[in-house]
Short mmCIF file of C-alpha atoms in Angstrom, two decimals:
data_model
loop_
_atom_site.label_atom_id
_atom_site.label_comp_id
_atom_site.label_asym_id
_atom_site.label_seq_id
_atom_site.Cartn_x
_atom_site.Cartn_y
_atom_site.Cartn_z
CA MET A 31 0.00 0.00 0.00
CA ASN A 32 2.78 2.39 0.90
CA LYS A 33 4.67 1.56 -2.35
CA SER A 34 1.55 2.28 -4.47
CA LEU A 35 1.01 5.63 -2.73
CA LYS A 36 4.64 6.60 -3.29
CA ARG A 37 4.41 5.75 -7.01
CA LEU A 38 1.22 7.87 -7.34
CA ILE A 39 2.88 10.85 -5.67
CA VAL A 40 5.92 10.58 -7.95
CA LEU A 41 3.66 10.41 -11.01
CA VAL A 42 1.66 13.49 -9.98
CA LEU A 43 4.71 15.57 -9.12
CA TYR A 44 7.07 14.69 -11.97
CA LYS A 45 5.16 13.16 -14.88
CA ILE A 46 2.18 15.63 -15.32
CA ASP A 47 2.73 19.00 -17.08
CA TRP A 48 0.95 21.34 -14.66
CA ARG A 49 1.35 24.40 -16.84
CA LYS A 50 -0.61 22.84 -19.69
CA LEU A 51 -3.28 21.52 -17.32
CA PHE A 52 -3.75 24.96 -15.67
CA PHE A 53 -4.01 26.66 -19.08
CA ILE A 54 -6.66 24.18 -20.28
CA LEU A 55 -8.77 24.61 -17.11
CA ALA A 56 -8.59 28.43 -17.32
CA LEU A 57 -9.61 28.39 -20.97
CA VAL A 58 -12.60 26.14 -20.24
CA THR A 59 -13.70 28.43 -17.36
CA ILE A 60 -13.53 31.60 -19.48
CA VAL A 61 -15.49 30.01 -22.32
CA GLY A 62 -18.16 28.91 -19.85
CA ILE A 63 -18.49 32.43 -18.39
CA VAL A 64 -18.78 34.04 -21.83
CA LEU A 65 -21.50 31.59 -22.82
CA GLN A 66 -23.46 32.34 -19.62
CA ILE A 67 -23.21 36.12 -20.13
CA SER A 68 -24.46 35.83 -23.70
CA LEU A 69 -27.57 34.06 -22.45
CA LEU A 70 -28.46 36.72 -19.82
CA PRO A 71 -31.65 38.78 -20.57
CA PHE A 72 -29.79 42.07 -19.78
CA PRO A 73 -26.29 43.44 -20.23
CA LEU A 74 -24.03 42.64 -17.30
CA SER A 75 -23.80 46.35 -16.38
CA THR A 76 -27.54 46.37 -15.68
CA TRP A 77 -27.10 43.70 -13.01
CA LEU A 78 -24.01 45.27 -11.49
CA HIS A 79 -25.44 48.78 -11.12
CA SER A 80 -28.94 47.80 -9.97
CA PRO A 81 -30.70 50.54 -12.00
CA LEU A 82 -33.63 52.46 -10.62
CA VAL A 83 -36.80 51.84 -12.57
CA ARG A 84 -39.41 54.55 -13.05
CA VAL A 85 -42.90 53.46 -14.04
CA SER A 86 -45.23 56.05 -15.48
CA THR A 87 -48.91 55.21 -15.03
CA THR A 88 -49.97 58.01 -17.36
CA ARG A 89 -49.20 55.90 -20.47
CA ASN A 90 -51.69 53.68 -22.26
CA PHE A 91 -51.24 50.27 -20.72
CA THR A 92 -52.41 48.49 -23.87
CA ASN A 93 -49.08 49.44 -25.46
CA PRO A 94 -45.70 48.08 -24.37
CA LEU A 95 -44.27 50.44 -21.76
CA GLN A 96 -40.64 51.44 -21.84
CA LEU A 97 -38.57 51.91 -18.71
CA SER A 98 -35.65 54.30 -18.61
CA LEU A 99 -32.66 52.71 -16.90
CA ARG A 100 -29.58 54.33 -15.49
CA HIS A 101 -27.29 52.99 -18.21
CA GLY A 102 -29.21 54.98 -20.82
CA LYS A 103 -31.09 52.21 -22.66
CA ASN A 104 -34.84 51.66 -22.80
CA TRP A 105 -36.22 48.23 -22.00
CA PRO A 106 -39.76 46.94 -22.37
CA LEU A 107 -41.57 46.87 -19.06
CA ASN A 108 -42.72 43.31 -19.81
CA GLN A 109 -39.13 42.11 -19.45
CA LEU A 110 -38.92 43.50 -15.91
CA LEU A 111 -42.27 42.98 -14.25
CA VAL A 112 -44.87 40.30 -14.11
CA PRO A 113 -48.48 41.49 -13.95
CA VAL A 114 -49.65 42.46 -10.47
CA ASP A 115 -53.07 41.27 -9.37
CA HIS A 116 -55.91 43.61 -8.52
CA LEU A 117 -57.13 44.15 -4.98
CA ASN A 118 -58.51 41.03 -3.41
CA SER A 119 -61.56 41.46 -1.24
CA SER A 120 -60.64 38.57 1.01
CA SER A 121 -56.95 39.16 1.47
CA GLY A 122 -56.49 42.86 0.89
CA LEU A 123 -53.64 43.87 -1.35
CA THR A 124 -51.88 40.95 -3.03
CA LYS A 125 -48.20 41.36 -3.09
CA GLY A 126 -46.77 42.07 -6.56
CA VAL A 127 -43.55 40.20 -7.15
CA HIS A 128 -41.08 42.08 -9.31
CA ARG A 129 -38.63 39.68 -10.86
CA VAL A 130 -36.42 39.32 -13.93
CA GLU A 131 -37.01 36.38 -16.24
CA ALA A 132 -34.77 33.55 -15.17
CA ASP A 133 -35.07 31.32 -18.23
CA SER A 134 -31.89 31.14 -20.24
CA SER A 135 -33.65 30.12 -23.47
CA PRO A 136 -33.92 33.05 -25.93
CA LEU A 137 -36.76 31.28 -27.76
CA LYS A 138 -38.87 31.00 -24.59
CA ARG A 139 -38.23 34.65 -23.73
CA LYS A 140 -39.29 35.73 -27.20
CA ARG A 141 -42.56 33.77 -27.04
CA ARG A 142 -43.42 35.12 -23.61
CA ARG A 143 -42.60 38.68 -24.66
CA ARG A 144 -44.99 38.47 -27.62
CA LYS A 145 -47.73 37.07 -25.42
CA ARG A 146 -47.34 39.77 -22.74
CA GLU A 147 -47.37 42.56 -25.29
CA ASP A 148 -50.93 41.51 -26.07
CA ASP A 149 -51.95 41.49 -22.42
CA GLN A 150 -52.96 44.52 -20.41
CA LEU A 151 -50.62 45.35 -17.57
CA HIS A 152 -52.42 45.59 -14.23
CA ILE A 153 -50.75 47.61 -11.49
CA ALA A 154 -52.18 47.54 -8.00
CA VAL A 155 -52.75 51.04 -6.68
CA SER A 156 -53.12 51.67 -2.96
CA PRO A 157 -56.43 53.34 -2.19
CA PRO A 158 -56.13 57.01 -1.13
CA THR A 159 -56.38 57.80 2.55
CA PRO A 160 -60.05 58.44 3.21
CA ARG A 161 -60.84 62.03 4.11
CA THR A 162 -62.90 62.89 7.11
CA PRO A 163 -66.41 63.38 5.77
CA PRO A 164 -67.57 67.00 6.01
CA THR A 165 -70.00 67.87 8.75
CA PRO A 166 -73.46 69.20 7.89
CA LEU A 167 -72.26 72.67 8.96
CA GLN A 168 -69.28 72.51 6.61
CA ARG A 169 -71.46 71.40 3.72
CA PHE A 170 -73.82 74.27 4.44
CA VAL A 171 -71.03 76.88 4.58
CA TRP A 172 -69.38 75.55 1.42
CA SER A 173 -72.66 75.93 -0.41
CA LEU A 174 -72.74 79.67 0.31
CA SER A 175 -71.29 82.38 -1.89
CA PRO A 176 -68.53 84.51 -0.30
CA SER A 177 -70.94 87.36 0.45
CA GLU A 178 -73.52 84.97 1.93
CA ALA A 179 -70.84 83.31 4.06
CA LEU A 180 -69.75 86.68 5.47
CA LEU A 181 -73.35 87.54 6.37
CA TYR A 182 -73.71 84.17 8.09
CA ALA A 183 -70.48 84.74 10.07
CA LYS A 184 -71.60 88.24 11.06
CA LYS A 185 -74.88 86.86 12.41
CA GLU A 186 -73.17 84.01 14.26
CA LEU A 187 -70.68 86.37 15.87
CA LYS A 188 -73.44 88.66 17.05
CA ASN A 189 -75.12 85.73 18.80
CA ALA A 190 -71.93 84.25 20.27
CA GLN A 191 -72.61 82.41 23.51
CA PRO A 192 -70.52 83.36 26.56
CA ILE A 193 -67.99 80.80 27.74
CA ALA A 194 -66.96 80.40 31.35
CA ASN A 195 -63.68 78.54 30.97
CA ASP A 196 -61.57 77.63 27.99
CA SER A 197 -58.43 75.51 28.15
CA ASP A 198 -56.98 77.08 24.99
CA LEU A 199 -57.44 80.75 25.84
CA TYR A 200 -56.57 82.87 28.86
CA ALA A 201 -59.59 85.10 29.40
CA PRO A 202 -57.99 87.95 31.46
CA ILE A 203 -55.94 89.21 28.49
CA PHE A 204 -58.97 89.53 26.17
CA LYS A 205 -61.66 92.17 26.02
CA ASN A 206 -64.26 89.50 25.26
CA VAL A 207 -62.84 86.00 25.08
CA SER A 208 -66.19 84.52 24.00
CA LYS A 209 -66.43 86.69 20.91
CA PHE A 210 -62.77 86.18 20.06
CA LYS A 211 -63.10 82.42 20.25
CA ARG A 212 -66.25 82.42 18.13
CA SER A 213 -64.83 84.73 15.47
CA TYR A 214 -61.65 82.62 15.36
CA GLU A 215 -63.72 79.46 14.88
CA LEU A 216 -65.65 81.12 12.07
CA MET A 217 -62.39 82.17 10.45
CA GLU A 218 -61.15 78.59 10.49
CA LEU A 219 -64.46 77.38 9.08
CA ILE A 220 -65.03 79.96 6.36
CA LEU A 221 -62.11 82.20 5.41
CA LYS A 222 -60.46 81.87 2.01
CA VAL A 223 -57.83 84.32 0.77
CA TYR A 224 -56.78 84.86 -2.83
CA VAL A 225 -53.15 85.93 -3.28
CA TYR A 226 -52.59 87.89 -6.48
CA PRO A 227 -49.86 86.20 -8.54
CA ASP A 228 -49.00 89.49 -10.24
CA GLY A 229 -45.79 91.34 -9.46
CA ARG A 230 -42.14 90.36 -9.57
CA PRO A 231 -39.51 90.08 -6.85
CA PRO A 232 -37.98 91.74 -4.97
CA ILE A 233 -40.95 94.03 -4.28
CA PHE A 234 -43.56 91.27 -4.65
CA HIS A 235 -43.56 87.71 -3.33
CA SER A 236 -40.13 88.22 -1.73
CA PRO A 237 -40.43 88.28 2.09
CA HIS A 238 -37.87 90.17 4.15
CA LEU A 239 -37.43 88.03 7.29
CA SER A 240 -34.99 89.93 9.50
CA GLY A 241 -34.75 93.28 11.24
CA ILE A 242 -37.41 95.42 12.90
CA TYR A 243 -39.74 95.27 9.89
CA ALA A 244 -39.76 91.47 9.66
CA SER A 245 -43.46 91.13 10.53
CA GLU A 246 -44.59 91.89 6.98
CA GLY A 247 -42.14 89.36 5.55
CA TRP A 248 -43.04 86.54 7.93
CA PHE A 249 -46.74 87.05 7.29
CA MET A 250 -46.17 86.97 3.52
CA LYS A 251 -44.04 83.84 3.75
CA LEU A 252 -46.51 81.95 5.93
CA LEU A 253 -49.64 83.02 4.06
CA GLU A 254 -48.29 82.18 0.61
CA GLY A 255 -47.32 78.74 1.90
CA ASN A 256 -50.67 78.13 3.60
CA ARG A 257 -53.15 75.59 2.26
CA GLN A 258 -55.92 76.03 4.78
CA PHE A 259 -56.78 79.66 4.08
CA VAL A 260 -55.41 80.30 0.58
CA THR A 261 -57.53 79.50 -2.47
CA ARG A 262 -56.53 79.47 -6.12
CA ASP A 263 -60.08 80.28 -7.17
CA PRO A 264 -60.71 84.01 -6.69
CA GLU A 265 -64.46 83.46 -7.01
CA LYS A 266 -64.36 81.60 -3.68
CA ALA A 267 -62.30 84.24 -1.87
CA HIS A 268 -63.55 86.42 0.97
CA LEU A 269 -60.34 88.49 1.03
CA PHE A 270 -57.68 89.44 -1.53
CA TYR A 271 -54.03 89.92 -0.53
CA LEU A 272 -51.71 92.47 -2.17
CA PRO A 273 -48.40 90.58 -1.80
CA TYR A 274 -45.88 93.41 -1.68
CA SER A 275 -43.24 94.30 0.88
CA ALA A 276 -43.01 97.93 2.00
CA ARG A 277 -39.43 97.26 3.12
CA GLN A 278 -38.44 95.87 -0.27
CA LEU A 279 -40.29 98.74 -1.99
CA GLN A 280 -38.24 101.26 -0.02
CA GLN A 281 -34.96 99.52 -0.79
CA ALA A 282 -35.74 99.19 -4.49
CA LEU A 283 -37.16 102.62 -5.34
CA TYR A 284 -36.21 105.19 -2.72
CA VAL A 285 -33.33 107.49 -3.62
CA GLN A 286 -31.21 108.06 -0.52
CA GLY A 287 -31.33 111.64 0.71
CA SER A 288 -34.12 112.69 -1.65
CA HIS A 289 -36.88 112.76 1.02
CA ASN A 290 -39.24 111.95 -1.86
CA LEU A 291 -41.73 109.10 -1.47
CA ALA A 292 -43.56 109.87 -4.71
CA PRO A 293 -41.85 107.10 -6.75
CA LEU A 294 -42.98 104.54 -4.16
CA SER A 295 -46.60 105.71 -4.00
CA LEU A 296 -46.87 106.05 -7.79
CA PHE A 297 -45.53 102.52 -8.20
CA LEU A 298 -48.22 101.13 -5.88
CA ARG A 299 -50.89 103.22 -7.59
CA ASP A 300 -49.95 101.76 -10.97
CA TYR A 301 -49.89 98.24 -9.52
CA VAL A 302 -53.41 98.54 -8.10
CA ASN A 303 -54.66 100.10 -11.34
CA SER A 304 -53.23 97.18 -13.29
CA LEU A 305 -55.06 94.73 -11.01
CA SER A 306 -58.36 96.58 -11.37
CA ALA A 307 -57.96 96.57 -15.16
CA LYS A 308 -57.04 92.89 -15.33
CA TYR A 309 -59.45 91.43 -12.75
CA PRO A 310 -63.03 92.32 -11.74
CA PHE A 311 -62.48 91.83 -8.01
CA TRP A 312 -61.17 95.25 -7.00
CA ASN A 313 -63.95 97.10 -8.80
CA ARG A 314 -66.70 95.01 -7.16
CA THR A 315 -65.98 96.52 -3.72
CA HIS A 316 -63.58 99.33 -4.67
CA GLY A 317 -60.92 97.52 -2.66
CA ALA A 318 -62.91 96.97 0.55
CA ASP A 319 -62.21 93.21 0.52
CA HIS A 320 -58.50 93.70 -0.25
CA PHE A 321 -55.76 93.98 2.34
CA LEU A 322 -52.06 94.70 2.63
CA VAL A 323 -49.48 94.10 5.35
CA ALA A 324 -46.75 96.73 5.69
CA CYS A 325 -44.46 97.19 8.68
CA HIS A 326 -42.04 99.80 7.36
CA ASP A 327 -42.56 103.25 8.88
CA TRP A 328 -43.39 104.63 5.44
CA GLY A 329 -46.00 101.97 4.73
CA PRO A 330 -49.07 104.21 5.18
CA TYR A 331 -47.50 107.13 3.30
CA THR A 332 -46.81 105.07 0.18
CA LEU A 333 -50.57 104.58 -0.32
CA LYS A 334 -51.50 108.23 -0.78
CA ALA A 335 -51.43 108.26 -4.59
CA HIS A 336 -54.45 105.93 -4.77
CA GLU A 337 -57.59 107.21 -3.05
CA GLU A 338 -59.38 103.86 -2.76
CA LEU A 339 -56.23 102.20 -1.45
CA VAL A 340 -56.18 104.66 1.45
CA LYS A 341 -59.91 104.88 2.03
CA ASN A 342 -61.22 101.34 1.52
CA THR A 343 -58.45 98.75 1.74
CA ILE A 344 -57.78 96.98 5.04
CA LYS A 345 -54.31 98.10 6.08
CA ALA A 346 -52.31 95.99 8.54
CA VAL A 347 -49.51 98.41 9.41
CA CYS A 348 -46.98 98.85 12.19
CA ASN A 349 -47.29 102.63 11.99
CA ALA A 350 -50.78 102.69 13.50
CA ASP A 351 -50.92 106.45 14.08
CA LEU A 352 -54.43 107.87 14.39
CA SER A 353 -53.22 111.46 13.97
CA GLU A 354 -52.06 111.00 10.36
CA GLY A 355 -55.56 110.37 8.98
CA ILE A 356 -54.50 107.20 7.13
CA PHE A 357 -54.87 104.51 9.80
CA LYS A 358 -58.48 104.08 10.92
CA ALA A 359 -59.25 102.20 14.13
CA GLY A 360 -61.89 99.51 13.66
CA LYS A 361 -61.13 99.09 9.97
CA ASP A 362 -57.35 98.84 9.86
CA VAL A 363 -55.10 96.51 11.85
CA SER A 364 -52.23 97.51 14.13
CA LEU A 365 -49.33 95.22 13.27
CA PRO A 366 -46.71 94.40 15.95
CA GLU A 367 -43.08 95.22 15.22
CA THR A 368 -41.04 92.08 15.83
CA THR A 369 -37.26 92.31 15.68
CA ILE A 370 -35.92 89.10 14.13
CA ARG A 371 -32.13 88.92 14.39
CA ARG A 372 -31.76 85.35 13.14
CA PRO A 373 -34.53 84.18 10.79
CA LYS A 374 -33.55 80.55 11.33
CA LYS A 375 -34.16 80.99 15.08
CA PRO A 376 -36.96 83.54 15.46
CA LEU A 377 -37.75 82.42 19.03
CA ARG A 378 -34.21 82.80 20.35
CA ASN A 379 -33.85 84.17 23.92
CA ILE A 380 -37.61 84.37 24.48
CA GLY A 381 -38.76 84.00 28.08
CA GLY A 382 -36.54 83.59 31.09
CA GLY A 383 -37.44 86.75 32.97
CA MET A 384 -36.12 86.97 36.52
CA ARG A 385 -38.28 86.50 39.58
CA VAL A 386 -39.64 89.77 40.91
CA SER A 387 -37.32 89.58 43.92
CA ARG A 388 -34.35 89.48 41.52
CA ARG A 389 -35.42 92.50 39.48
CA PRO A 390 -33.56 95.43 41.02
CA ILE A 391 -34.36 97.82 38.15
CA LEU A 392 -37.70 99.62 38.26
CA ALA A 393 -37.66 100.89 34.66
CA PHE A 394 -35.25 100.48 31.74
CA PHE A 395 -34.76 102.10 28.35
CA ALA A 396 -31.85 102.24 25.92
CA GLY A 397 -32.01 103.41 22.32
CA SER A 398 -31.27 106.08 19.75
CA MET A 399 -32.67 109.58 20.10
CA HIS A 400 -35.36 109.36 17.42
CA GLY A 401 -38.47 111.53 17.45
CA ARG A 402 -39.82 113.96 20.00
CA VAL A 403 -40.43 111.67 23.00
CA ARG A 404 -37.06 110.03 23.66
CA PRO A 405 -35.07 113.25 24.16
CA LEU A 406 -37.74 114.34 26.62
CA LEU A 407 -37.46 111.02 28.46
CA LEU A 408 -33.69 111.37 28.82
CA LYS A 409 -33.97 114.99 29.86
CA HIS A 410 -36.05 114.04 32.89
CA TRP A 411 -34.62 110.65 33.86
CA ARG A 412 -31.08 110.01 32.66
CA ASN A 413 -28.79 109.70 35.71
CA LYS A 414 -31.57 110.97 37.97
CA ASP A 415 -32.46 107.80 39.88
CA GLU A 416 -30.56 104.55 40.43
CA TYR A 417 -33.75 102.52 39.92
CA MET A 418 -34.55 104.29 36.65
CA ARG A 419 -32.01 103.02 34.09
CA ILE A 420 -32.63 105.41 31.22
CA TYR A 421 -29.93 105.63 28.54
CA GLY A 422 -29.40 106.71 24.98
CA PRO A 423 -27.58 103.96 23.11
CA LEU A 424 -26.48 101.47 25.77
CA PRO A 425 -22.89 102.44 26.78
CA ARG A 426 -20.22 99.80 26.28
CA SER A 427 -19.14 100.10 29.88
CA VAL A 428 -22.67 99.09 30.88
CA SER A 429 -23.26 96.41 28.23
CA ARG A 430 -20.04 94.61 29.21
CA GLN A 431 -21.55 93.96 32.63
CA MET A 432 -25.16 93.41 31.54
CA SER A 433 -26.50 93.05 27.99
CA TYR A 434 -29.56 94.80 26.59
CA ILE A 435 -31.66 91.63 26.88
CA GLN A 436 -30.42 90.97 30.42
CA HIS A 437 -31.45 94.50 31.36
CA MET A 438 -34.98 93.81 30.13
CA LYS A 439 -35.20 90.49 31.96
CA SER A 440 -33.96 92.17 35.16
CA SER A 441 -36.39 95.11 35.06
CA LYS A 442 -39.93 95.37 36.37
CA PHE A 443 -40.98 97.78 33.61
CA CYS A 444 -39.57 98.40 30.13
CA ILE A 445 -40.11 101.86 28.70
CA CYS A 446 -41.36 101.80 25.09
CA PRO A 447 -41.35 105.39 23.82
CA MET A 448 -42.18 106.16 20.21
CA GLY A 449 -39.34 106.95 17.82
CA TYR A 450 -39.85 108.73 14.54
CA GLU A 451 -43.19 106.91 14.38
CA VAL A 452 -45.57 105.70 17.08
CA ASN A 453 -44.75 101.99 17.18
CA SER A 454 -41.66 100.45 18.74
CA PRO A 455 -40.15 96.95 18.58
CA ARG A 456 -39.55 97.26 22.33
CA ILE A 457 -43.20 96.49 22.97
CA VAL A 458 -42.87 92.96 21.60
CA GLU A 459 -39.37 92.61 23.10
CA ALA A 460 -40.83 93.42 26.52
CA ILE A 461 -43.45 90.70 25.99
CA TYR A 462 -40.76 88.22 24.94
CA TYR A 463 -38.50 88.98 27.91
CA GLU A 464 -41.32 89.21 30.49
CA CYS A 465 -40.98 92.88 31.33
CA ILE A 466 -44.17 94.96 31.65
CA PRO A 467 -44.21 97.37 28.65
CA VAL A 468 -44.76 101.05 29.38
CA ILE A 469 -46.07 102.65 26.17
CA ILE A 470 -45.39 106.35 25.66
CA ALA A 471 -46.90 107.32 22.30
CA ASP A 472 -49.98 109.50 22.00
CA ASN A 473 -52.39 108.53 19.19
CA PHE A 474 -50.97 105.00 18.97
CA THR A 475 -53.28 102.01 18.60
CA PRO A 476 -51.51 98.97 20.10
CA PRO A 477 -51.46 95.65 18.22
CA PHE A 478 -54.69 93.63 18.20
CA ASP A 479 -56.46 96.32 20.16
CA ASP A 480 -59.68 94.95 18.69
CA VAL A 481 -59.45 91.83 20.88
CA LEU A 482 -56.71 92.29 23.51
CA ASP A 483 -57.11 94.21 26.78
CA TRP A 484 -53.78 96.02 26.97
CA SER A 485 -54.51 97.40 30.44
CA ALA A 486 -54.22 93.81 31.75
CA PHE A 487 -50.51 93.51 30.91
CA SER A 488 -49.12 96.96 30.08
CA VAL A 489 -49.04 100.57 31.23
CA THR A 490 -49.83 103.55 29.01
CA VAL A 491 -48.32 106.90 29.97
CA ALA A 492 -49.21 110.13 28.20
CA GLU A 493 -46.30 112.09 26.75
CA LYS A 494 -47.09 115.03 29.01
CA ASP A 495 -46.74 112.77 32.09
CA ILE A 496 -43.12 111.77 31.46
CA PRO A 497 -41.93 113.91 34.42
CA LYS A 498 -44.20 111.81 36.68
CA LEU A 499 -43.08 108.47 35.25
CA LYS A 500 -41.57 107.02 38.42
CA GLU A 501 -44.50 108.18 40.51
CA ILE A 502 -46.93 106.43 38.15
CA LEU A 503 -44.98 103.15 38.23
CA ASP A 504 -44.45 103.18 42.00
CA ALA A 505 -48.19 103.62 42.49
CA ILE A 506 -48.94 100.20 40.98
CA PRO A 507 -49.56 97.73 43.87
CA LEU A 508 -47.42 94.60 44.01
CA ARG A 509 -50.47 92.34 43.71
CA GLN A 510 -51.56 94.14 40.54
CA TYR A 511 -48.02 93.99 39.15
CA LEU A 512 -47.80 90.24 39.74
CA LYS A 513 -51.13 89.74 37.99
CA MET A 514 -49.96 91.83 35.04
CA LEU A 515 -46.75 89.79 34.86
CA GLU A 516 -48.72 86.54 34.84
CA ASN A 517 -50.95 87.91 32.09
CA LEU A 518 -47.89 88.93 30.09
CA LYS A 519 -46.48 85.41 30.21
CA MET A 520 -49.80 84.02 29.00
CA LEU A 521 -49.80 86.59 26.20
CA GLN A 522 -46.45 85.48 24.74
CA ARG A 523 -47.87 82.68 22.58
CA HIS A 524 -49.94 85.20 20.61
CA PHE A 525 -46.79 87.11 19.55
CA LEU A 526 -44.60 84.23 18.38
CA TRP A 527 -43.61 83.40 14.82
CA ASN A 528 -43.49 79.70 14.04
CA PHE A 529 -42.10 78.09 10.89
CA ARG A 530 -45.33 76.11 10.81
CA PRO A 531 -48.13 78.31 12.12
CA ILE A 532 -49.74 77.16 15.35
CA LYS A 533 -53.25 77.96 16.47
CA TYR A 534 -53.53 81.43 18.06
CA ASP A 535 -49.90 82.37 17.21
CA LEU A 536 -48.85 85.68 15.65
CA PHE A 537 -49.64 84.67 12.08
CA HIS A 538 -53.16 83.62 13.04
CA MET A 539 -53.67 86.70 15.24
CA ILE A 540 -52.85 89.01 12.31
CA LEU A 541 -55.06 87.06 9.93
CA HIS A 542 -57.88 87.02 12.49
CA SER A 543 -57.79 90.79 12.94
CA ILE A 544 -57.97 91.24 9.16
CA TRP A 545 -60.88 88.78 9.04
CA LEU A 546 -62.65 90.57 11.89
CA SER A 547 -62.15 93.91 10.17
CA ARG A 548 -63.86 92.55 7.07
CA LEU A 549 -66.79 91.29 9.16
CA ASN A 550 -67.12 94.70 10.79
CA GLN A 551 -67.58 96.27 7.36
CA ILE A 552 -70.61 94.09 6.55
#
């Protein structure tokens, strides 16, 4: 046995030509691979790259569909998919199996291809998510014309039932929480806004989202992206939005140092005239169901070249000055000035006010000397009292120790005097940083004055009473102050911008006031 094994080993090692044997085996292997590749139903690159397949269901399924593959060639759909069964009532959706033909016979593939080209391809389609069926009230409202729907809402609001408690709303900050809640519900049920597509950026459809005039930009951005309130059918609209930015208008057309607003007002006049010539909607009401949102100080003044724009249109403006004769309380809307420093984080630093025991400052103000009121404020109170921190621009020596925002969070009251115009971003800043705002601006209508009770969370001081400012603030009892502070914290949610609007937030508050203004005109 051992001798036979030794002879076999010698034969294998010394008698066989291994080079020839290896060459023959390699050649046979290569020939086999080539033959297999030639019999594949697709090029090898198709298998290696796993192409994405796009099926278009818009084609006529009685014709052979073509699929576009990543490698650039078109292949009949019948080579890739087997027919998928329809829905089965007993088992739900049957699972469609997507496979590539495995047969290696070209003749069989050809026969099957011809047969499938004569068959209709059935693709199982998932049923759409069922919508919540409309309520009888919704069906009734949807059957009304816009004018009929407004009359219905007006009647419903007049007969609004009083509510004792509401988990969503904090009654002490409202003039009439029952009416606000009912009008808000009617807005959600009925209101449709048509946004004019006319106008080119940057003046139109180009929201400015930072700075002290950001309110107009955020409203534009959120309304144009809204599906609940915006309609593409102007015949169904209750309100029409003029989608321009007063800030962008000023930057585009105002000549620095000219002190001439005529180019801006003439531009808006021509825009409105073009709308009234192109569409019938302006002329039906002479602009009474149209509205604009403008936060720039010059917003009201740029409307003067068009009489109906000033007289009839609903104007949501930050410069809500009753003395100018342009803003009209009850018809127009006072828009809050919100300073947005970082559009990606509009809610940065909000909240976090100190406890009352840790607020050593009675009143705080710092800012530029704009207008008639601020110089008067500094004249009477700068460096006059250690509890009255009244500055011009905040000195660096002071800001190094305590920032502007920290000053507001550490003060009981924040002075909000008018600048060149009546409104001030400090009002909303005081709300954000939980510091009771003290408004000093005669003839100013505060934001959402139609629904909010500003006496519940703020103090209004006449310009003539600036010398008595500390006396007025000291006279407020601690219990009343604590109640005002609690109200202020509950108010915050109504002055917040959210990337996706939330019920009762700033976007909805502005839209509600515009809606309520329209109802008041009926």
